[in-house]
Coordinates of C-alpha atoms and ligand atoms in Angstrom, one line a residue:
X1 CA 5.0 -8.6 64.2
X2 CA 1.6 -7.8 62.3
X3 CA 2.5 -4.3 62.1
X4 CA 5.8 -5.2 60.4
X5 CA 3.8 -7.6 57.5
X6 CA 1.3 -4.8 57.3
X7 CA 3.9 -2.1 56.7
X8 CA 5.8 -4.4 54.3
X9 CA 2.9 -5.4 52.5
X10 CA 2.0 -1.6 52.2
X11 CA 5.5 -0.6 50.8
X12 CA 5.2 -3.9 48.2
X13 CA 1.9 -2.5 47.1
X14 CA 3.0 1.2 46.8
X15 CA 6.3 -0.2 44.9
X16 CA 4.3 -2.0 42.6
X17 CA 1.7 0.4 41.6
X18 CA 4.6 3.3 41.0
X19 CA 6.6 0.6 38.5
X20 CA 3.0 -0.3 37.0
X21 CA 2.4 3.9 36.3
X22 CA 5.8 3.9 35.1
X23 CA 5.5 1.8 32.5
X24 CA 1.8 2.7 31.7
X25 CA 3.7 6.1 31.6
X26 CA 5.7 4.6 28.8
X27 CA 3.1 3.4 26.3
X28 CA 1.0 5.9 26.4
X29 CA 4.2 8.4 25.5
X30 CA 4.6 5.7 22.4
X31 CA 0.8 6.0 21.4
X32 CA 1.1 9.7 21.8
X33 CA 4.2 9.6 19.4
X34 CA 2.8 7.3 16.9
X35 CA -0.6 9.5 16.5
X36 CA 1.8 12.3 16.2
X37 CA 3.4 10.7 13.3
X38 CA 0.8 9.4 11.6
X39 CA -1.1 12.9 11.5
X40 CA 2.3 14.3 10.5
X41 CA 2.6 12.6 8.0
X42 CA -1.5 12.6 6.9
X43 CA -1.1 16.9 6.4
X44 CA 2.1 15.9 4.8
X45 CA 0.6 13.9 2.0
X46 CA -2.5 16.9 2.2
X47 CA 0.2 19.5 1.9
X48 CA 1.8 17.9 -1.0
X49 CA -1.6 17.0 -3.2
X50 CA -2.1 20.2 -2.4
X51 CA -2.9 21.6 -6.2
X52 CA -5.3 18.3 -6.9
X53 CA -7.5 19.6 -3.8
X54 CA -7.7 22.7 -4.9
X55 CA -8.8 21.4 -8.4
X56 CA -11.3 19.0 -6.7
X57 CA -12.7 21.6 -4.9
X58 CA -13.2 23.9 -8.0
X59 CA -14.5 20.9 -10.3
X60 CA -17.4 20.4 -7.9
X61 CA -18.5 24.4 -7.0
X62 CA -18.9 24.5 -10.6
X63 CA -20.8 21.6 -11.0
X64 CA -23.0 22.6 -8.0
X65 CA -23.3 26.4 -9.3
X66 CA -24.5 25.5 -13.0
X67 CA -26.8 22.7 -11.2
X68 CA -27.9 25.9 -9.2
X69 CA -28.0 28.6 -12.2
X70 CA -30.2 25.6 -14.6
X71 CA -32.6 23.6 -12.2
X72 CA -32.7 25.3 -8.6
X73 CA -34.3 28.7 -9.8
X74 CA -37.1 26.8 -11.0
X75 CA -38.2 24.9 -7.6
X76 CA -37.3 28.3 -5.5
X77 CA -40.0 30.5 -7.4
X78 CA -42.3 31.2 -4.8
X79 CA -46.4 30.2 -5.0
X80 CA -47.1 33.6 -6.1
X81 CA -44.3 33.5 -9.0
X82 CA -45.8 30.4 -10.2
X83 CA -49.4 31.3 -10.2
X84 CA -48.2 33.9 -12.3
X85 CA -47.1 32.1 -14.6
X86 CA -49.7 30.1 -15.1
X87 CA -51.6 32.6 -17.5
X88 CA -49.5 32.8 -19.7
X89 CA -49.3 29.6 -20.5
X90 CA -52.7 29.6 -21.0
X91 CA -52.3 32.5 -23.0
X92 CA -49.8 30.8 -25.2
X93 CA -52.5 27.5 -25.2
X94 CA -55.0 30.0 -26.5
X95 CA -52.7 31.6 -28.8
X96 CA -52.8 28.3 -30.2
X97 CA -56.5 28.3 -30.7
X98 CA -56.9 31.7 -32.0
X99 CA -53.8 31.2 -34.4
X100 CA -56.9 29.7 -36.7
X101 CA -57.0 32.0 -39.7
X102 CA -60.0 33.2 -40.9
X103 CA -59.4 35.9 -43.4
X104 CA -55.8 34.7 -45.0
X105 CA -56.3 37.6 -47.9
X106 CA -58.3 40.7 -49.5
X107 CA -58.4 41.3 -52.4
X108 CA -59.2 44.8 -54.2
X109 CA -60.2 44.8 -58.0
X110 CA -61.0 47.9 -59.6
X111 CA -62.2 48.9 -62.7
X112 CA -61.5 52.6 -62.7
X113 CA -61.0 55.4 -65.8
X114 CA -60.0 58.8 -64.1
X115 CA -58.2 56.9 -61.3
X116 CA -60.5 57.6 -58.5
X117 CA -61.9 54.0 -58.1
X118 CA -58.1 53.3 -58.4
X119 CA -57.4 55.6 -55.5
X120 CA -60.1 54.0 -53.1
X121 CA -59.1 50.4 -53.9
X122 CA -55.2 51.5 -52.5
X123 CA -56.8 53.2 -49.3
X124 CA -58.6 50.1 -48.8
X125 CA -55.2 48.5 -49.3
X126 CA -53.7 50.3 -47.0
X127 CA -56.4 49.8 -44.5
X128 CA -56.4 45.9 -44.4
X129 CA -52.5 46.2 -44.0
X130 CA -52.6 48.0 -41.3
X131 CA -55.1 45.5 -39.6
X132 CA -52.4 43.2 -40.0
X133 CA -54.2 41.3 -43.0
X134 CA -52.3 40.6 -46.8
X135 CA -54.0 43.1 -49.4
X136 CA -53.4 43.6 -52.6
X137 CA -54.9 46.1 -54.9
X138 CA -55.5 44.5 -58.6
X139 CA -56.3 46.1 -61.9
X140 CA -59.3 44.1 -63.2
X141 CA -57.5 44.0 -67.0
X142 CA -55.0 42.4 -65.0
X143 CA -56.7 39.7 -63.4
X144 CA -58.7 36.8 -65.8
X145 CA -61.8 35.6 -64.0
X146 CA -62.1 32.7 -66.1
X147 CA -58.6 31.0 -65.1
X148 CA -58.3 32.1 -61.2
X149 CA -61.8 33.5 -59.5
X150 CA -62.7 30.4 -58.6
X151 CA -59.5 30.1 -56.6
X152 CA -61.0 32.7 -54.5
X153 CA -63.5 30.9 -53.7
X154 CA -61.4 27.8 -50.9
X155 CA -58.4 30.6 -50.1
X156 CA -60.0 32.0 -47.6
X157 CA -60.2 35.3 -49.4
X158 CA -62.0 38.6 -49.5
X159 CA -62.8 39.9 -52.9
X160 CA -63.8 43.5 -53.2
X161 CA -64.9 45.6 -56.7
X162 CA -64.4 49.2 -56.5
X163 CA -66.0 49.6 -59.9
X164 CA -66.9 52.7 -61.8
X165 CA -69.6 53.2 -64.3
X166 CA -69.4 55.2 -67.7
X167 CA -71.9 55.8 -70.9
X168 CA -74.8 53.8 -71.3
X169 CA -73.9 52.2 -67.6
X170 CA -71.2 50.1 -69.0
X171 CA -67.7 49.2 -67.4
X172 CA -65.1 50.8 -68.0
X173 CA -62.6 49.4 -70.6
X174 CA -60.1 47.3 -67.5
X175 CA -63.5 45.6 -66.4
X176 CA -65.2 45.0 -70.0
X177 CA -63.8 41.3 -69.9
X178 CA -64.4 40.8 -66.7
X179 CA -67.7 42.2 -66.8
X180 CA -68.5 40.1 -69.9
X181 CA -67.5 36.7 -68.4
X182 CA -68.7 37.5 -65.2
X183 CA -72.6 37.9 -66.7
X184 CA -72.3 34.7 -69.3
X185 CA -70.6 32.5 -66.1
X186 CA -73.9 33.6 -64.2
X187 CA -76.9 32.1 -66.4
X188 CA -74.3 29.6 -68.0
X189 CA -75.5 25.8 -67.2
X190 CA -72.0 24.7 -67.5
X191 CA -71.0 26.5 -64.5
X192 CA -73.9 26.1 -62.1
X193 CA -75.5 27.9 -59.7
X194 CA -73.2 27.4 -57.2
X195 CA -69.6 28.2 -58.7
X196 CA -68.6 30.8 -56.7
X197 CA -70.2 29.6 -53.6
X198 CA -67.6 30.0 -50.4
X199 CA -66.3 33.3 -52.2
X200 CA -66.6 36.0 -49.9
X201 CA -66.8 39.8 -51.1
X202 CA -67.8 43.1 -51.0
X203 CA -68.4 45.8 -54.2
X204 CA -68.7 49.6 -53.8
X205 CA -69.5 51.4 -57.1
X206 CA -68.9 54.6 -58.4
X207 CA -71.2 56.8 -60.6
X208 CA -73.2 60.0 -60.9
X209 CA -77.1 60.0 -59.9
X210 CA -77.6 62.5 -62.9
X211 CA -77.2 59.4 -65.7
X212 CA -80.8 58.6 -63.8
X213 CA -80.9 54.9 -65.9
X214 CA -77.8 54.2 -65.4
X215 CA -76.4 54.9 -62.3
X216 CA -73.9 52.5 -60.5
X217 CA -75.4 50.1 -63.7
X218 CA -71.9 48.2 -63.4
X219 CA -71.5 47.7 -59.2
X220 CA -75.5 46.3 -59.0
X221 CA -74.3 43.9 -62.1
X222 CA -71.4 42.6 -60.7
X223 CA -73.3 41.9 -57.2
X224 CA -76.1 40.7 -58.6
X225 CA -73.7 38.2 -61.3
X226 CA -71.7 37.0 -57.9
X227 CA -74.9 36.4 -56.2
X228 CA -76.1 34.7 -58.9
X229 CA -73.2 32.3 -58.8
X230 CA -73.4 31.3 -55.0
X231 CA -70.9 33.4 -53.6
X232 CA -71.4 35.7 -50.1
X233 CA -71.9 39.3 -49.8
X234 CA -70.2 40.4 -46.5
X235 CA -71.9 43.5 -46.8
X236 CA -74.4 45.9 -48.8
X237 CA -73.3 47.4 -51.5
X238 CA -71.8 50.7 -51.0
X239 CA -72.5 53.6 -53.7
X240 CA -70.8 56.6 -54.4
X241 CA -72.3 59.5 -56.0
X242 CA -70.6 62.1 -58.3
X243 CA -73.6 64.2 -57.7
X244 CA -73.0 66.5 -54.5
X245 CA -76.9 67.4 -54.7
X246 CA -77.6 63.9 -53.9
X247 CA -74.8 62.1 -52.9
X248 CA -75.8 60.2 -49.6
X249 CA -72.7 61.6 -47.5
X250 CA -72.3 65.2 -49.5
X251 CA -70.0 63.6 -52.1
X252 CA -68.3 61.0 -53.2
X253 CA -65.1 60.6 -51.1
X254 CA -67.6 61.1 -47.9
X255 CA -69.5 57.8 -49.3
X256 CA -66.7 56.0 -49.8
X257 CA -65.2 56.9 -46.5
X258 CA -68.7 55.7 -44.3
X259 CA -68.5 52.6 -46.6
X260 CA -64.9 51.8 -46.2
X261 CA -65.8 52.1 -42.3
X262 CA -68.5 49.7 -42.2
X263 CA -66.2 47.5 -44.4
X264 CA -63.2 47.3 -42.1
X265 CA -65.4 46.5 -39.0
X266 CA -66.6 43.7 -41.2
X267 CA -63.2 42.9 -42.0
X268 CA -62.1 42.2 -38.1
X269 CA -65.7 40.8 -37.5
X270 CA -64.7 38.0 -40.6
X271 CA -61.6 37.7 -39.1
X272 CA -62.2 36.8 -35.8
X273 CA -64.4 34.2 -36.6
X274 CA -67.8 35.7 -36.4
X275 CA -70.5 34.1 -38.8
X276 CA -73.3 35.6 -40.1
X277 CA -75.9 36.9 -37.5
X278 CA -79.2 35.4 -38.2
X279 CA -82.4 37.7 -38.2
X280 CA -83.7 35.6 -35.1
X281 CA -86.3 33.6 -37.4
X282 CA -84.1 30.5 -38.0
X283 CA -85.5 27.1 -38.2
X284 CA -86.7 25.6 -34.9
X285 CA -83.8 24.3 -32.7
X286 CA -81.2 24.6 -35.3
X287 CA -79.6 28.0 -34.4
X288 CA -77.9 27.5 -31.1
X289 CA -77.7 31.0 -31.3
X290 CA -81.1 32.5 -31.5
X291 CA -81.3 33.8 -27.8
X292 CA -78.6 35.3 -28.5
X293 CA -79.6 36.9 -31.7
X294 CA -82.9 38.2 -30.1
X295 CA -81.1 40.2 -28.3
X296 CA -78.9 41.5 -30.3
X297 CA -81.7 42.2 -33.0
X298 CA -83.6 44.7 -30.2
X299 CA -80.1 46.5 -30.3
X300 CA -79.1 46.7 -33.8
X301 CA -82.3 47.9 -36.3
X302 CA -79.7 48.6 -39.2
X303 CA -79.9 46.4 -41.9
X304 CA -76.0 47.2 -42.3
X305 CA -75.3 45.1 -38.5
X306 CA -74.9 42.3 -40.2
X307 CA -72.0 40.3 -41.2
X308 CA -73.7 38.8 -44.5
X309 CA -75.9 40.6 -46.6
X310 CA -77.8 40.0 -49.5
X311 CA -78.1 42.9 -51.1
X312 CA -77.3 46.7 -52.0
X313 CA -78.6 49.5 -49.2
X314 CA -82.2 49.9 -51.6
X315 CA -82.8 46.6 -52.4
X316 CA -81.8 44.6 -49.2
X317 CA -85.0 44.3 -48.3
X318 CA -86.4 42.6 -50.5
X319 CA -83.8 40.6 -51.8
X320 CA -83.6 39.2 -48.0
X321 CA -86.5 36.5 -49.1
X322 CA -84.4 35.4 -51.8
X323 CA -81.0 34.6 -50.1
X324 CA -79.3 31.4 -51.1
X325 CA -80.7 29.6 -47.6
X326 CA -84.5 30.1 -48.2
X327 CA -85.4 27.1 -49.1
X328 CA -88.4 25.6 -47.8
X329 CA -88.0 23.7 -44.8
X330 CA -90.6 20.3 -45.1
X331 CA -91.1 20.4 -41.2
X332 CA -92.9 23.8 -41.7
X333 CA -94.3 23.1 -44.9
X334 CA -96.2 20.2 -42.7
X335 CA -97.3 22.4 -39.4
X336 CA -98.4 25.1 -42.4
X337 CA -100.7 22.2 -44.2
X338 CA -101.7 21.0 -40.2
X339 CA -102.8 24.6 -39.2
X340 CA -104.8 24.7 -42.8
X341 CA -106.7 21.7 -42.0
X342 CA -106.9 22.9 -38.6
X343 CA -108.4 25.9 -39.7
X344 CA -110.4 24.2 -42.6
X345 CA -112.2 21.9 -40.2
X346 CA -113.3 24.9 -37.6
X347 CA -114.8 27.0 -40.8
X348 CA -117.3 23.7 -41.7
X349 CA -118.4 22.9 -38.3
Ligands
FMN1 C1 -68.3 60.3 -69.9 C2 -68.8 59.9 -68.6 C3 -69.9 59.0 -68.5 C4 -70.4 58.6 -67.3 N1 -71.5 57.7 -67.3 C5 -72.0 57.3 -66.1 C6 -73.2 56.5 -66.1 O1 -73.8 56.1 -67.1 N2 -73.7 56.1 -64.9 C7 -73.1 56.5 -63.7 O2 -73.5 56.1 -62.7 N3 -72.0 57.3 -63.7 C8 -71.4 57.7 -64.9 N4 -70.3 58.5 -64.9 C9 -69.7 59.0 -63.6 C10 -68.5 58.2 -63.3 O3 -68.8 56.8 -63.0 C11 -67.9 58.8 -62.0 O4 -67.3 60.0 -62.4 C12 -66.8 58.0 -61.4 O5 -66.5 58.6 -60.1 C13 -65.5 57.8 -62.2 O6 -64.7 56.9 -61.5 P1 -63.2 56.7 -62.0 O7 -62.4 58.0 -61.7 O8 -62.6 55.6 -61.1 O9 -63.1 56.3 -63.4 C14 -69.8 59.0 -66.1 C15 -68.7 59.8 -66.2 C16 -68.2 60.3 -67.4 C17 -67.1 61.2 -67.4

């Protein structure tokens, strides 16, 4: 009788798990069908927008790529890329700096006859050019001092005289008026001392040794008459001799050609920025310099070395002790009178 239940109870059980698989059977087919048809019908509505994907798609590789092309480049450089970059831009910072002009102009007046002062001035021309400085090459009758030297004077210019001398050592008829104003401007009270002063410039003269009182008459004028007047010699006074027999260099082209070499060096000196070298016996603590300028004065003995002179190869000597700057200093002027006193007191006792 137990059996029986048991076996009955057993068949219940297996009936009713086989009807419960059945219809589990059932809802999972409907799932299955409805995923089917909703993903059918998702690459449908895909397959149909279709072009707009596409588009999509397109719109936004070419945003990325120009993103890429304009801004990405820059972070990927590598350390070593970037370090080398990083001169230049110093470069171009001191590009900056140096872009401070110095020299802005040159200017080459001449008073020439035959045409051989005229020749040298357009060399000289040529010259500066080719150092990448403005030059112009200008007939003194051509230029009045009166109404524009002065200019010369805050333009940041370079005046040179190539200027010939003729009978009795005077100028040449293109330089007589400039000559002339030049001399009364420099004892003139209405100008002052210091009219030209801040003009920078340079004269080379031409003449022949055998007019023995008159040689180069007009180049030592005109330097001494724009002395006079305050402005700056650059450099001594270049002469060139006629005379073969005596010319310093064997003749006159040869002179010109040393001095137009020690001119141009100048020239780029001025340019850069250099100032005048001082002789090593400025005032006490006011040259920041002066080591500097010892050492350079055991190297250079030629009176030429430096950037502004004060007078002509012969006289720069002595003309030295009478440059604009010698002024006596009162500081010295008291240790002078101190060391007298000094000296005065050990003599009595
Ligand atoms: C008639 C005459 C007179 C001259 N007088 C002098 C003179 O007094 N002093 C001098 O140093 N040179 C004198 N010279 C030399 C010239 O200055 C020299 O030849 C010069 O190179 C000429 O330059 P230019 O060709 O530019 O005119 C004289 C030359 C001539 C022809």
């Amino acid at each position: 009788m137990c059996i029986v239940l048991n076996v009955h109870t057993m068949l219940f059980l297996v009936i009713l798990s086989s009807l419960s698989c059945t219809a589990c059977g059932a809802a999972l087919q409907d799932d299955m069908s409805e995923l089917w048809n909703f993903t059918e019908s998702c690459l449908l509505t895909l397959w149909q927008s279709r072009i707009y994907l596409y588009t999509a798609a397109a719109v936004v590789f070419g945003v990325w790529f120009t993103i890429n092309l304009l801004f990405v480049k820059k972070w990927t450089l590598s350390p070593v890329s970037l370090k080398a970059r990083k001169p230049v831009k110093k470069q171009e910072v001191s590009g900056d700096v140096e872009k401070v002009i110095h020299v802005s102009c040159v200017k080459v007046f001449y008073g020439s006859q035959t045409g051989t002062g005229k020749g040298f001035s357009n060399e000289i021309a040529e010259c500066v050019r080719a150092q990448g400085i403005q030059c112009e090459a200008i007939d003194m009758k051509e230029y009045d001092p009166e109404d524009r030297l002065v200019e010369e004077c805050t333009s940041k210019t370079v005046c040179v005289f190539v200027v010939a001398t003729y009978t009795d050592g005077q100028p040449t008829e293109s330089a007589e008026w400039f000559c002339k104003w030049l001399e009364e401007a420099s004892t003139d009270f209405r100008y002052g001392k210091t009219y030209l002063k801040g003009m920078r410039y340079a004269v080379f003269g031409l003449g022949n040794s055998v007019y023995v009182s008159h040689y180069n008459t007009v180049s030592k004028n005109i330097d001494k008459w724009l002395w006079m007047l305050s402005a700056s010699r650059i450099m001594t006074r270049g002469e060139g001799d006629d005379n073969v027999t005596k010319s310093r260099h064997g003749s006159v082209q040869a002179d010109f050609q040393a001095w137009k070499t020690t001119f141009l060096s100048r020239l780029q000196a001025l340019a850069r920025g250099e100032k005048k070298a001082c002789s090593g016996n400025c005032k006490k603590d006011s040259c920041k310099n002066k080591k500097k300028h010892k050492e350079e004065a055991g190297s250079s003995t030629n009176s030429e070395e430096e950037l502004m002179e004060s007078s002509s190869e012969s006289e720069s000597s002595s003309e030295e002790e009478l440059s604009h700057g010698s002024v006596i200093d009162m500081e010295d002027l008291g240790n002078a009178m101190n060391h007298m006193k000094k000296a005065k007191v050990k003599t009595k006792a």
